[in-house]
Amino acid sequence: MAEVTTKVEKIVKLADPMEASIEPSTQEMIRRAQKMGIETVFDRAVTMKPCAIGLQGICCKNCAMGPCRLPLPKDGIQGEDTRKGLCGATANTICARNFLRMIAAGAAAHSDHGRAVAETFLAAAKKQTNDYKIKDPAKLIQIAPYFGIATTVEENGVVKDRDINEIAVGVAEKALQEWGKPSGTLAYLKRAPQPLQDKWAAMGVMPRNIDREIVECMHRTHMGVDQDYKNLMKQGTRASLADGWGGAMIATDLQDVMFGSPTPLQSEANLGVMKEDHVNIIVHGHEPLLSEMIVAAAQSQEMVEYAKSKGAKGIQLGGICCTANEILQRHGVPPVGTFLQQELAIITGACDAMVVDVQCIFQNLANVAKCFHTKLITTHPIAKMEQDNVVHIEFDEHHAMEDAIRIVKIGIDNFQKRGAEVMIPRHKSSQIAGFGVESIRYHLGGSFRGDYFTLNDNIINGRIRGIAGVVGCNNARTKHNEEHITLIKELIKNDVIVLTTGCSAIACGIHGLLTPESAAVYCGPGLAEVCETVGIPPVLHLGSCVDNSRILLAATEVVKAGGLGNDICDLPAAGSAPEWMSEKAIAIGQYFVSSGVYTVFGYHMPLEGAPVFKDYLYKEMEKMYGGMWDCEPDPIKHAHKMIAHIDKKRKALGIDKARDRVLMDMADRQALGME
Ligand code: SF4
Ligand code: MSK
């Protein structure tokens, strides 16, 4: 073993593994790390407490006269709220500015990812690289009209299909313009239900172009600019829509066109997927551009033979965070863990290379990697690490396969340098992942009707009570996976079907909720019956963080299929991020809310210090968009807030009675004299 550079002696407190996570392999690896004197996020979380003022969202450091901190008076606000920063900024202004900057950062992260995908797509369409191809021409043809690109041509009075490469170049060029076009609004807004588009137009929040909305957030939150929390949130809404119905949606679509739209497939999840006798290479981050190539390289005969020549039985790829979800949904590569398990994957001693791209990557990975043989490889020009044990191999789409082979070789060459300290937890679970708008249509519509009618029928007759989108991160301030799993089990027990993405989806895989068999164990009778009939899990894995756009489009399809109102806000549906931590989650939450979804976050929201602004998000938003924010740290209460909203919508649709009938058991029937 290499020198241990991060000693626990430096730490005041150590985490209690049983308190840190509900997941046994995570507990096992935390214990091992502590025994080896290696600090992890779990220990840091018990050692360092969050700042109470920042937690409430009322610290402003937007100019050098601050930071200005506006704590709530001990006995609450009596009468007028007189708190002010040096410039006079109120708690509402400061809190709204901070919230807006979170939206801007989240929208920037998703959208810059989308831009990188669009640039690679253009290079592929123009044949400037041989490594990327169009794998799903049907999807390309489906999205082309939104960008105003014709898919047919007329020659001598005959209408013919247009050359697919011409369509691809047209779509790529138009898609890239979405980041900076000088006039108009985003092309994909047209995909939303018409009443929602009308609402956005009436509220003046149609995004103009993606970069502009993010830049304007930064301008408006600069010292001395926008000082009206409602006007600030108007821009926050616009920027969030530029993410959900813009950058993130373009990322999802172009990835599907280039790498193939996901279809349900079988895989496994958790640290136990790593293999002691294989070269273990883990990809981590968000952009699948390089990891797609790494999958191809690792599966090539040449690399497998090379691994064998070094004494390994093969190459085991695994993933963490959303890069994991991307290669899981298209290739069945198993995730080794969620966000909070990233250090633990190295602590197994069996990680020969960890390849990172962008977002959600702990800088402490480099310190942990120093304690083992693991090669930590950064690959993105915008995401480097300062530690000297990190290798940087810059990925370029023009020679993507060459880069991937170089990286895989580094992992293989490192296999023989492993120390004796390999300890891979046994825990792993089976899962079915790779659902999408199209596969839901197929599975819940069936090959005969092939649309969302059957899903709607089952919602109307009450077998399915409603739909929940449960997404987002882990947060070291909450018990790892506990909120996700408790909440989701409570939802499916109450017949609410769950669509999941991000680390929530990985958590569901790890805890066995992504199998059709789990329906009989955890679901209420209505949802169990539907899952059994069509052979799907009660929790559907819809992909990565940018793939929350799939949830928006699935909701739109439900609206279109009819019988459940005219807009997303009419649906018996709710959203949730129970263990959120990322600014991206705030951007996602805001575009869910402004698309009409009641959205509940767990842990806390950085709003407690500005009760008026908080009420604006929790109550007033509903009048504008039909959706609103809420927060509930207790996962059971959290689930029941979502269920109460679903029931409210069922009542408004007049389908609450149908559900009463479905839920009747033998005792109810006997009471009514029916048995
Ligand atoms: Fe303080 Fe105003 Fe400067 Fe913020 S912008 S740090 S509230 S003076
Ligand atoms: S990876 S943003 S921790 S879901 Fe998308 Fe997980 Fe949250 Fe990162």
XYZ file of C-alpha atoms and ligand atoms in Angstrom:
691
model
C 0.000 0.000 0.000
C 1.142 3.511 -0.785
C 1.733 5.972 1.965
C -1.386 6.945 3.825
C -1.551 10.692 3.553
C -4.912 11.337 5.096
C -4.884 10.289 8.709
C -7.970 10.070 10.852
C -5.947 11.398 13.808
C -6.469 14.809 12.213
C -10.193 14.383 12.463
C -12.021 15.289 15.618
C -14.850 12.805 15.106
C -15.498 9.653 13.112
C -18.817 8.766 11.547
C -20.842 5.906 12.968
C -21.208 3.673 9.891
C -24.667 2.496 10.970
C -25.816 6.103 11.287
C -24.159 7.145 8.037
C -25.902 4.730 5.666
C -28.629 2.114 5.502
C -26.602 0.168 2.977
C -24.381 -2.685 4.271
C -21.511 -2.440 1.778
C -21.276 1.291 2.443
C -21.136 0.646 6.189
C -18.484 -2.015 5.604
C -16.306 0.300 3.532
C -16.656 3.206 6.000
C -15.424 0.877 8.759
C -12.532 -0.257 6.589
C -11.579 3.330 5.733
C -11.559 4.263 9.397
C -9.413 1.250 10.283
C -6.971 2.207 7.540
C -6.846 5.822 8.704
C -8.453 7.170 5.553
C -10.945 9.973 5.959
C -14.172 9.997 3.957
C -17.072 12.401 3.438
C -18.974 10.618 6.200
C -16.312 11.558 8.773
C -16.071 15.109 7.458
C -19.846 15.457 7.772
C -19.791 14.726 11.508
C -16.706 16.866 12.038
C -17.795 19.998 10.176
C -21.266 21.409 10.783
C -22.948 23.601 8.165
C -23.088 27.368 8.698
C -26.444 28.210 10.271
C -26.822 31.506 8.396
C -25.928 30.032 5.020
C -28.298 27.154 5.712
C -31.137 29.671 5.960
C -30.156 31.359 2.680
C -29.527 34.794 4.195
C -25.821 35.406 3.793
C -24.913 37.758 0.950
C -21.336 37.981 -0.320
C -22.114 39.587 -3.630
C -19.895 42.583 -2.926
C -16.878 43.445 -0.782
C -18.930 45.445 1.743
C -20.191 42.072 2.917
C -20.562 39.259 3.652
C -23.800 40.582 5.147
C -25.587 38.103 7.375
C -29.251 38.585 8.266
C -30.188 36.057 10.950
C -33.792 35.847 12.048
C -34.431 37.465 15.444
C -34.611 34.839 18.228
C -38.314 35.438 18.843
C -39.134 35.557 15.129
C -40.173 38.628 13.161
C -42.551 40.806 15.154
C -44.086 43.480 12.954
C -41.963 44.849 10.153
C -38.894 42.892 9.019
C -36.148 45.486 9.379
C -33.172 43.282 8.548
C -30.902 44.816 5.895
C -27.471 44.367 4.364
C -25.124 47.353 4.086
C -26.688 48.345 0.766
C -30.178 47.904 2.208
C -30.840 44.523 0.572
C -33.629 42.750 2.432
C -33.678 39.101 3.502
C -36.069 38.343 0.632
C -33.743 39.932 -1.913
C -30.669 38.164 -0.536
C -32.408 34.791 -0.312
C -33.874 35.136 -3.809
C -30.477 36.151 -5.215
C -28.841 33.108 -3.663
C -31.604 30.863 -4.966
C -31.267 32.353 -8.441
C -27.529 31.776 -8.468
C -28.136 28.133 -7.604
C -30.567 27.840 -10.509
C -28.054 29.527 -12.811
C -25.237 27.183 -11.763
C -27.446 24.117 -12.129
C -28.780 25.201 -15.511
C -25.209 26.001 -16.615
C -23.960 22.535 -15.627
C -26.700 20.651 -17.492
C -26.600 23.003 -20.443
C -22.826 23.043 -20.881
C -23.050 19.255 -20.895
C -25.719 19.633 -23.607
C -23.495 21.987 -25.595
C -20.588 19.515 -25.521
C -22.921 16.811 -26.799
C -24.232 19.100 -29.557
C -20.668 19.986 -30.625
C -19.703 16.319 -30.816
C -22.930 15.595 -32.663
C -22.048 18.254 -35.240
C -18.562 16.761 -35.648
C -20.144 13.322 -36.126
C -22.731 14.642 -38.593
C -20.005 16.372 -40.620
C -17.894 13.184 -40.529
C -15.052 14.948 -38.750
C -14.811 11.941 -36.454
C -15.304 8.270 -37.193
C -15.869 7.333 -33.582
C -19.461 8.574 -33.284
C -22.327 7.502 -35.529
C -26.050 8.042 -35.727
C -27.429 5.020 -33.960
C -31.056 6.084 -33.705
C -32.129 7.710 -36.986
C -35.820 7.383 -36.001
C -35.254 9.670 -33.036
C -33.370 12.130 -35.239
C -36.335 12.249 -37.605
C -38.669 12.695 -34.639
C -36.815 15.728 -33.244
C -35.821 17.405 -36.533
C -39.146 19.261 -37.055
C -38.789 21.035 -33.679
C -35.624 22.633 -35.059
C -37.329 23.445 -38.372
C -35.322 20.818 -40.263
C -37.162 19.052 -43.080
C -36.997 15.259 -43.078
C -38.248 14.804 -46.646
C -37.449 16.397 -50.016
C -39.494 16.721 -53.142
C -37.859 15.737 -56.409
C -39.818 15.904 -59.668
C -43.076 15.905 -57.739
C -42.071 12.873 -55.671
C -41.607 13.204 -51.915
C -38.560 11.264 -50.721
C -36.808 10.761 -47.402
C -34.000 13.228 -46.967
C -30.437 11.982 -46.516
C -29.996 11.226 -42.811
C -26.597 12.972 -42.631
C -28.045 16.156 -44.070
C -30.768 16.049 -41.424
C -28.128 15.457 -38.751
C -26.018 18.455 -39.836
C -29.147 20.637 -39.916
C -30.274 19.519 -36.463
C -26.772 19.908 -34.984
C -26.367 23.456 -36.317
C -29.835 24.520 -35.162
C -29.401 22.841 -31.793
C -26.133 24.699 -31.194
C -27.873 27.991 -31.966
C -30.168 27.380 -29.000
C -27.311 28.535 -26.759
C -26.995 31.946 -28.393
C -29.651 32.765 -30.969
C -30.392 36.498 -31.092
C -34.185 36.331 -31.332
C -37.166 34.087 -30.690
C -37.583 31.521 -27.925
C -36.282 27.988 -27.402
C -37.374 25.451 -30.012
C -38.336 22.689 -27.587
C -40.862 24.793 -25.660
C -43.269 23.709 -28.399
C -43.175 20.186 -26.992
C -45.003 21.234 -23.823
C -48.808 21.050 -23.597
C -50.344 24.167 -25.179
C -51.924 25.492 -21.934
C -48.490 25.382 -20.293
C -46.916 27.261 -23.195
C -49.701 29.827 -22.886
C -48.981 30.220 -19.165
C -45.275 30.738 -19.777
C -46.046 33.320 -22.470
C -48.502 35.151 -20.202
C -45.950 35.203 -17.360
C -43.205 36.382 -19.716
C -40.845 33.511 -18.870
C -40.267 31.866 -22.268
C -36.471 31.392 -22.424
C -34.831 33.239 -25.307
C -31.557 31.361 -25.500
C -29.799 29.203 -22.944
C -26.649 31.237 -22.332
C -28.575 34.502 -22.129
C -30.841 33.281 -19.353
C -27.883 32.099 -17.276
C -25.914 35.306 -17.884
C -28.960 37.393 -16.975
C -29.288 35.530 -13.660
C -25.715 36.533 -12.843
C -26.298 40.140 -13.926
C -29.531 40.535 -11.995
C -27.990 39.131 -8.823
C -24.950 41.412 -9.008
C -24.798 44.073 -6.316
C -27.364 46.795 -6.874
C -29.394 45.302 -9.747
C -32.686 43.414 -9.248
C -34.120 44.116 -5.802
C -37.550 42.527 -6.131
C -37.700 38.852 -5.179
C -40.658 38.256 -7.512
C -38.845 39.759 -10.474
C -35.714 37.790 -9.577
C -37.726 34.556 -9.555
C -39.208 35.393 -12.924
C -35.674 35.168 -14.276
C -34.990 32.070 -12.172
C -38.003 30.427 -13.769
C -36.870 31.424 -17.246
C -33.357 30.040 -16.649
C -34.714 26.805 -15.202
C -36.945 26.294 -18.254
C -33.888 26.928 -20.438
C -32.407 23.942 -18.619
C -35.296 21.451 -18.515
C -36.863 22.244 -21.880
C -33.537 23.384 -23.373
C -30.007 22.292 -22.520
C -30.896 19.118 -20.634
C -33.510 18.026 -23.167
C -31.146 18.609 -26.086
C -28.433 16.639 -24.246
C -30.779 13.689 -23.747
C -32.038 13.684 -27.328
C -28.704 14.048 -29.082
C -27.155 11.404 -26.825
C -30.020 9.080 -27.754
C -29.502 9.783 -31.461
C -25.737 9.195 -31.232
C -25.580 6.375 -28.701
C -29.026 4.814 -29.102
C -32.231 5.407 -27.152
C -32.290 3.213 -24.066
C -34.461 0.127 -23.926
C -35.021 -1.902 -20.757
C -32.103 -4.180 -19.972
C -30.844 -6.277 -17.112
C -27.879 -5.351 -14.974
C -26.634 -5.228 -11.401
C -25.753 -2.498 -8.912
C -23.521 -1.801 -5.913
C -19.874 -2.132 -4.922
C -20.180 -5.915 -5.173
C -20.145 -5.716 -8.982
C -16.380 -5.089 -8.850
C -14.336 -8.256 -9.424
C -11.123 -9.145 -7.673
C -9.727 -11.106 -10.619
C -10.632 -8.477 -13.233
C -9.244 -5.076 -14.094
C -11.769 -2.698 -12.521
C -12.226 0.592 -14.324
C -14.767 3.038 -12.930
C -16.153 6.005 -14.853
C -17.637 8.854 -12.841
C -19.287 12.162 -13.634
C -21.945 13.132 -16.155
C -20.992 13.440 -19.819
C -21.163 10.117 -21.654
C -19.067 11.262 -24.633
C -15.867 9.609 -23.428
C -17.437 6.821 -21.372
C -19.261 5.550 -24.489
C -15.841 5.093 -26.055
C -14.433 3.516 -22.900
C -17.214 0.918 -23.010
C -16.331 0.119 -26.626
C -12.596 0.024 -25.853
C -13.003 -2.186 -22.773
C -15.147 -4.634 -24.723
C -12.697 -4.857 -27.637
C -10.918 -8.163 -28.103
C -7.592 -6.339 -28.162
C -8.089 -4.812 -24.702
C -9.540 -8.000 -23.198
C -6.500 -9.948 -24.477
C -4.207 -7.256 -23.139
C -5.874 -7.515 -19.721
C -5.404 -11.298 -19.799
C -1.746 -10.857 -20.678
C -1.403 -8.962 -17.386
C -2.947 -11.790 -15.376
C -6.546 -10.514 -15.155
C -9.534 -12.587 -16.237
C -11.076 -9.624 -18.043
C -12.154 -6.028 -17.633
C -14.995 -5.041 -15.319
C -16.362 -1.605 -16.022
C -18.486 0.162 -13.472
C -19.895 3.619 -12.984
C -20.667 6.219 -10.362
C -23.194 9.067 -10.531
C -24.764 9.912 -13.858
C -21.993 8.706 -16.155
C -22.943 5.386 -14.577
C -26.588 5.890 -15.504
C -25.670 6.792 -19.082
C -23.683 3.619 -19.739
C -26.081 1.513 -17.691
C -29.132 2.523 -19.704
C -27.474 1.906 -23.055
C -25.034 -0.941 -22.377
C -26.028 -2.552 -19.088
C -22.717 -1.543 -17.444
C -23.444 -1.799 -13.708
C -23.200 1.195 -11.374
C -20.883 0.545 -8.446
C -22.510 3.222 -6.367
C -24.161 6.539 -5.802
C -22.539 9.921 -5.201
C -21.645 9.108 -1.579
C -19.937 5.836 -2.505
C -17.271 7.381 -4.768
C -14.471 7.321 -2.183
C -15.558 3.858 -1.056
C -15.063 2.362 -4.517
C -11.353 3.210 -4.234
C -11.223 1.972 -0.639
C -12.003 -1.547 -1.938
C -8.366 -1.547 -3.079
C -9.584 -3.064 -6.357
C -10.168 0.077 -8.416
C -7.392 0.092 -11.000
C -8.490 3.333 -12.641
C -11.148 5.901 -11.884
C -11.905 8.104 -14.862
C -13.761 11.320 -14.136
C -15.356 13.902 -16.393
C -17.505 16.701 -14.918
C -19.780 17.328 -11.915
C -20.223 15.645 -8.530
C -16.569 14.549 -8.273
C -15.017 14.883 -4.810
C -11.628 16.550 -4.766
C -10.831 14.168 -1.915
C -10.777 11.279 -4.403
C -7.170 12.228 -5.114
C -6.269 11.898 -1.413
C -7.982 8.517 -1.173
C -6.372 7.329 -4.418
C -2.944 8.160 -2.917
C -3.568 5.508 -0.280
C -3.941 2.815 -2.938
C -2.603 1.989 -6.383
C -5.637 3.582 -8.097
C -4.915 5.843 -11.054
C -7.237 8.816 -10.948
C -7.645 10.257 -14.426
C -9.266 13.609 -15.186
C -10.362 13.991 -18.787
C -12.131 17.296 -19.199
C -10.462 20.669 -19.836
C -12.837 22.376 -17.393
C -12.389 19.879 -14.551
C -8.800 19.299 -13.405
C -7.441 18.546 -9.939
C -4.470 20.185 -8.255
C -3.099 17.053 -6.553
C 0.063 15.667 -8.153
C -1.045 12.033 -8.220
C -3.811 12.825 -10.725
C -3.200 12.095 -14.406
C -4.879 14.392 -16.944
C -5.709 12.901 -20.339
C -7.698 15.429 -22.238
C -10.527 13.937 -24.193
C -11.077 15.172 -27.742
C -14.026 13.934 -29.797
C -11.863 13.932 -32.916
C -9.728 11.106 -31.521
C -12.103 9.780 -28.883
C -11.372 6.073 -29.354
C -7.627 6.661 -29.193
C -8.102 8.509 -25.868
C -10.339 5.737 -24.545
C -7.832 3.008 -25.427
C -5.047 4.962 -23.745
C -7.131 5.246 -20.583
C -8.193 1.591 -20.546
C -4.531 0.571 -21.000
C -3.547 2.636 -17.975
C -6.131 0.718 -15.931
C -4.877 -2.623 -17.234
C -1.223 -1.758 -16.632
C -2.137 -0.816 -13.100
C -3.783 -4.175 -12.286
C -0.505 -5.797 -11.249
C 0.337 -2.909 -8.937
C -2.529 -3.708 -6.575
C -1.610 -4.163 -2.944
C -2.767 -7.026 -0.752
C -5.583 -4.947 0.716
C -8.346 -5.846 -1.718
C -11.707 -6.122 -0.023
C -14.766 -5.965 -2.240
C -18.095 -6.081 -0.400
C -20.315 -8.959 -1.495
C -23.454 -6.886 -1.811
C -24.996 -6.362 -5.222
C -28.541 -6.460 -6.603
C -30.179 -7.262 -9.913
C -32.003 -4.517 -11.711
C -33.846 -3.589 -14.888
C -32.915 -0.119 -16.123
C -33.179 1.798 -19.383
C -36.760 3.021 -19.497
C -37.693 6.071 -21.525
C -40.666 7.854 -23.040
C -40.747 5.312 -25.849
C -40.417 2.185 -23.711
C -43.097 3.349 -21.275
C -45.329 3.748 -24.307
C -44.496 0.225 -25.405
C -44.771 -1.488 -22.025
C -47.730 0.366 -20.614
C -49.457 0.840 -23.960
C -48.788 -2.598 -25.381
C -48.065 -3.457 -28.989
C -51.754 -3.262 -29.917
C -52.524 0.299 -28.859
C -48.926 1.383 -28.408
C -49.608 4.616 -26.599
C -50.122 6.067 -23.150
C -53.855 5.181 -23.105
C -53.357 2.073 -20.981
C -51.335 3.970 -18.401
C -54.046 6.626 -18.314
C -56.781 3.985 -18.055
C -55.018 2.473 -15.057
C -54.705 5.881 -13.420
C -58.362 6.657 -14.102
C -59.580 3.314 -12.741
C -57.362 3.821 -9.697
C -55.081 0.798 -9.960
C -52.323 3.362 -10.302
C -53.045 6.199 -7.875
C -50.621 8.605 -9.472
C -47.128 9.225 -10.812
C -44.113 10.402 -8.827
C -40.792 11.594 -10.209
C -38.194 10.895 -7.512
C -34.756 12.121 -8.474
C -31.505 13.585 -7.282
C -28.507 13.130 -5.137
C -27.266 11.785 -1.839
C -26.386 14.295 0.832
C -23.889 13.531 3.605
C -26.125 15.509 5.981
C -28.753 12.770 5.702
C -28.426 9.013 6.143
C -27.208 7.610 2.832
C -30.132 6.240 0.754
C -32.562 6.156 3.684
C -34.812 8.982 2.480
C -34.850 7.724 -1.109
C -35.743 4.185 -0.204
C -38.211 4.856 2.630
C -40.026 7.464 0.554
C -40.198 5.338 -2.588
C -41.367 2.241 -0.709
C -44.136 4.327 0.855
C -45.168 5.684 -2.540
C -45.374 2.308 -4.254
C -47.129 0.813 -1.223
C -49.786 3.424 -1.936
C -49.975 2.500 -5.633
C -47.973 5.473 -6.884
C -45.722 4.464 -9.788
C -42.255 6.036 -9.529
C -40.069 7.393 -12.317
C -36.511 7.880 -11.112
C -33.211 9.298 -12.365
C -29.764 10.222 -11.072
C -28.418 8.850 -7.819
C -31.957 8.116 -6.657
C -32.192 5.605 -9.512
C -28.867 4.023 -8.515
C -30.071 3.805 -4.900
C -33.245 2.052 -6.088
C -31.137 -0.429 -8.053
C -28.942 -1.126 -5.041
C -31.955 -1.668 -2.767
C -33.756 -4.024 -5.132
C -36.629 -1.775 -6.247
C -35.870 -1.977 -9.966
C -37.087 -5.530 -10.548
C -40.570 -6.644 -11.629
C -40.522 -9.067 -8.661
C -40.279 -6.193 -6.185
C -43.852 -5.211 -7.096
C -45.326 -8.198 -5.264
C -43.217 -7.412 -2.199
C -43.597 -3.651 -1.851
C -46.581 -2.405 -3.884
C -50.191 -1.803 -3.079
C -52.572 -4.230 -4.828
C -53.415 -1.946 -7.765
C -49.865 -1.114 -8.798
C -48.732 -4.694 -8.121
C -51.407 -5.962 -10.508
C -50.341 -3.568 -13.274
C -46.641 -4.403 -12.826
C -47.365 -8.117 -12.839
C -49.563 -7.855 -15.935
C -47.058 -5.926 -18.034
C -43.868 -7.242 -16.395
C -42.332 -3.942 -15.298
C -40.797 -2.804 -12.002
C -42.868 -0.364 -9.925
C -39.930 2.028 -10.076
C -38.762 2.878 -13.584
C -35.145 3.957 -14.122
C -35.243 6.798 -16.646
C -31.558 7.635 -16.713
C -29.273 10.444 -15.630
C -29.827 13.962 -14.292
C -30.238 15.500 -17.779
C -32.790 12.753 -18.442
C -35.241 14.427 -16.096
C -36.309 15.863 -19.429
C -37.691 12.355 -20.102
C -39.992 12.819 -17.097
C -41.286 16.116 -18.552
C -41.943 14.440 -21.886
C -43.554 11.363 -20.308
C -45.888 13.689 -18.375
C -46.690 15.491 -21.631
C -47.522 12.154 -23.280
C -49.889 11.348 -20.398
C -51.637 14.692 -20.959
C -51.872 14.011 -24.700
C -53.338 10.529 -24.200
C -56.366 12.187 -22.624
C -58.711 11.755 -19.703
C -56.426 13.383 -17.122
C -56.836 17.071 -17.858
C -55.193 19.398 -20.347
C -51.959 20.288 -18.686
C -49.168 18.745 -16.591
C -50.523 20.543 -13.502
C -53.823 18.640 -13.886
C -52.150 15.228 -13.535
C -52.191 13.229 -10.299
C -48.428 13.577 -10.134
C -45.722 14.986 -7.876
C -41.935 15.389 -7.862
C -39.305 14.847 -5.196
C -35.581 15.083 -4.455
C -35.325 13.597 -0.958
C -31.531 13.746 -0.504
C -30.681 16.657 -2.784
C -27.360 18.488 -2.501
C -26.503 19.883 -5.940
C -27.346 23.285 -7.419
C -28.574 21.261 -10.383
C -31.324 19.896 -8.136
C -32.582 23.444 -7.520
C -32.656 24.127 -11.270
C -34.525 20.845 -11.796
C -36.935 21.614 -8.941
C -37.726 25.015 -10.400
C -38.392 23.671 -13.903
C -40.586 20.938 -12.418
C -42.520 23.591 -10.451
C -42.860 25.953 -13.402
C -43.980 23.022 -15.570
C -46.851 22.452 -13.127
C -45.457 19.848 -10.736
C -45.810 19.938 -6.944
C -42.192 19.330 -5.918
C -41.067 18.306 -2.441
C -37.418 18.386 -1.385
C -36.015 16.549 1.607
C -33.291 17.619 4.083
C -33.902 21.387 4.073
C -34.331 24.332 1.717
C -32.104 27.416 2.038
C -35.164 29.623 2.518
C -35.941 29.579 6.233
C -34.383 32.992 6.834
C -36.721 34.712 4.380
C -40.250 33.545 5.199
C -41.948 35.845 2.684
C -39.804 34.592 -0.194
C -40.339 31.030 1.022
C -44.116 31.505 0.947
C -43.814 32.877 -2.559
C -42.193 29.605 -3.694
C -44.376 27.305 -1.568
C -47.757 28.961 -2.121
C -47.825 31.716 -4.758
C -46.078 29.715 -7.496
C -49.070 27.388 -7.737
C -51.282 30.275 -8.866
C -48.834 31.086 -11.646
C -47.735 27.682 -12.934
C -49.860 25.073 -11.181
C -46.809 23.644 -9.401
C -45.110 24.746 -6.196
C -42.202 23.924 -3.887
C -42.371 22.198 -0.538
C -39.894 20.652 1.883
C -40.220 17.714 4.239
C -37.221 15.902 5.736
C -39.228 12.972 7.164
C -39.565 10.509 4.256
C -42.924 9.055 5.331
C -44.501 12.477 5.816
C -42.798 13.511 2.562
C -44.490 10.628 0.720
C -47.864 11.497 2.219
C -47.580 15.141 1.180
C -47.072 13.893 -2.385
C -49.951 11.411 -2.061
C -52.250 14.117 -0.666
C -51.457 16.270 -3.698
C -52.089 13.324 -6.016
C -55.454 12.737 -4.306
C -56.292 16.435 -4.612
C -55.719 16.186 -8.356
C -57.727 12.951 -8.601
C -60.605 14.696 -6.892
C -60.382 17.685 -9.232
C -60.483 15.268 -12.182
C -63.469 13.451 -10.680
C -61.617 10.121 -10.551
C -61.341 9.803 -6.777
C -64.359 7.483 -6.664
C -62.787 5.021 -9.085
C -59.850 4.694 -6.742
C -62.135 4.042 -3.756
C -63.529 1.037 -5.614
C -60.139 -0.425 -6.458
C -58.922 -0.197 -2.903
C -61.838 -2.088 -1.427
C -60.732 -5.280 0.207
C -62.843 -8.225 1.396
C -63.764 -6.522 4.686
C -64.896 -3.363 2.858
C -67.011 -5.414 0.494
C -68.566 -7.370 3.338
C -69.356 -4.094 5.127
C -71.187 -2.951 2.011
C -73.004 -6.281 1.731
C -71.270 -7.075 -1.558
C -69.777 -10.409 -0.449
Fe -24.050 43.285 1.714
Fe -25.541 44.439 -0.235
Fe -22.962 43.801 -0.682
Fe -24.794 41.861 -0.414
S -24.704 43.360 -2.052
S -22.752 41.886 0.499
S -26.158 42.730 1.112
S -23.758 45.272 0.792
S -25.011 12.510 -10.092
S -26.286 15.783 -9.392
S -25.224 13.572 -7.016
S -28.101 12.898 -8.692
Fe -26.215 13.301 -11.466
Fe -26.109 12.162 -8.318
Fe -27.013 14.559 -7.808
Fe -24.696 14.308 -8.935
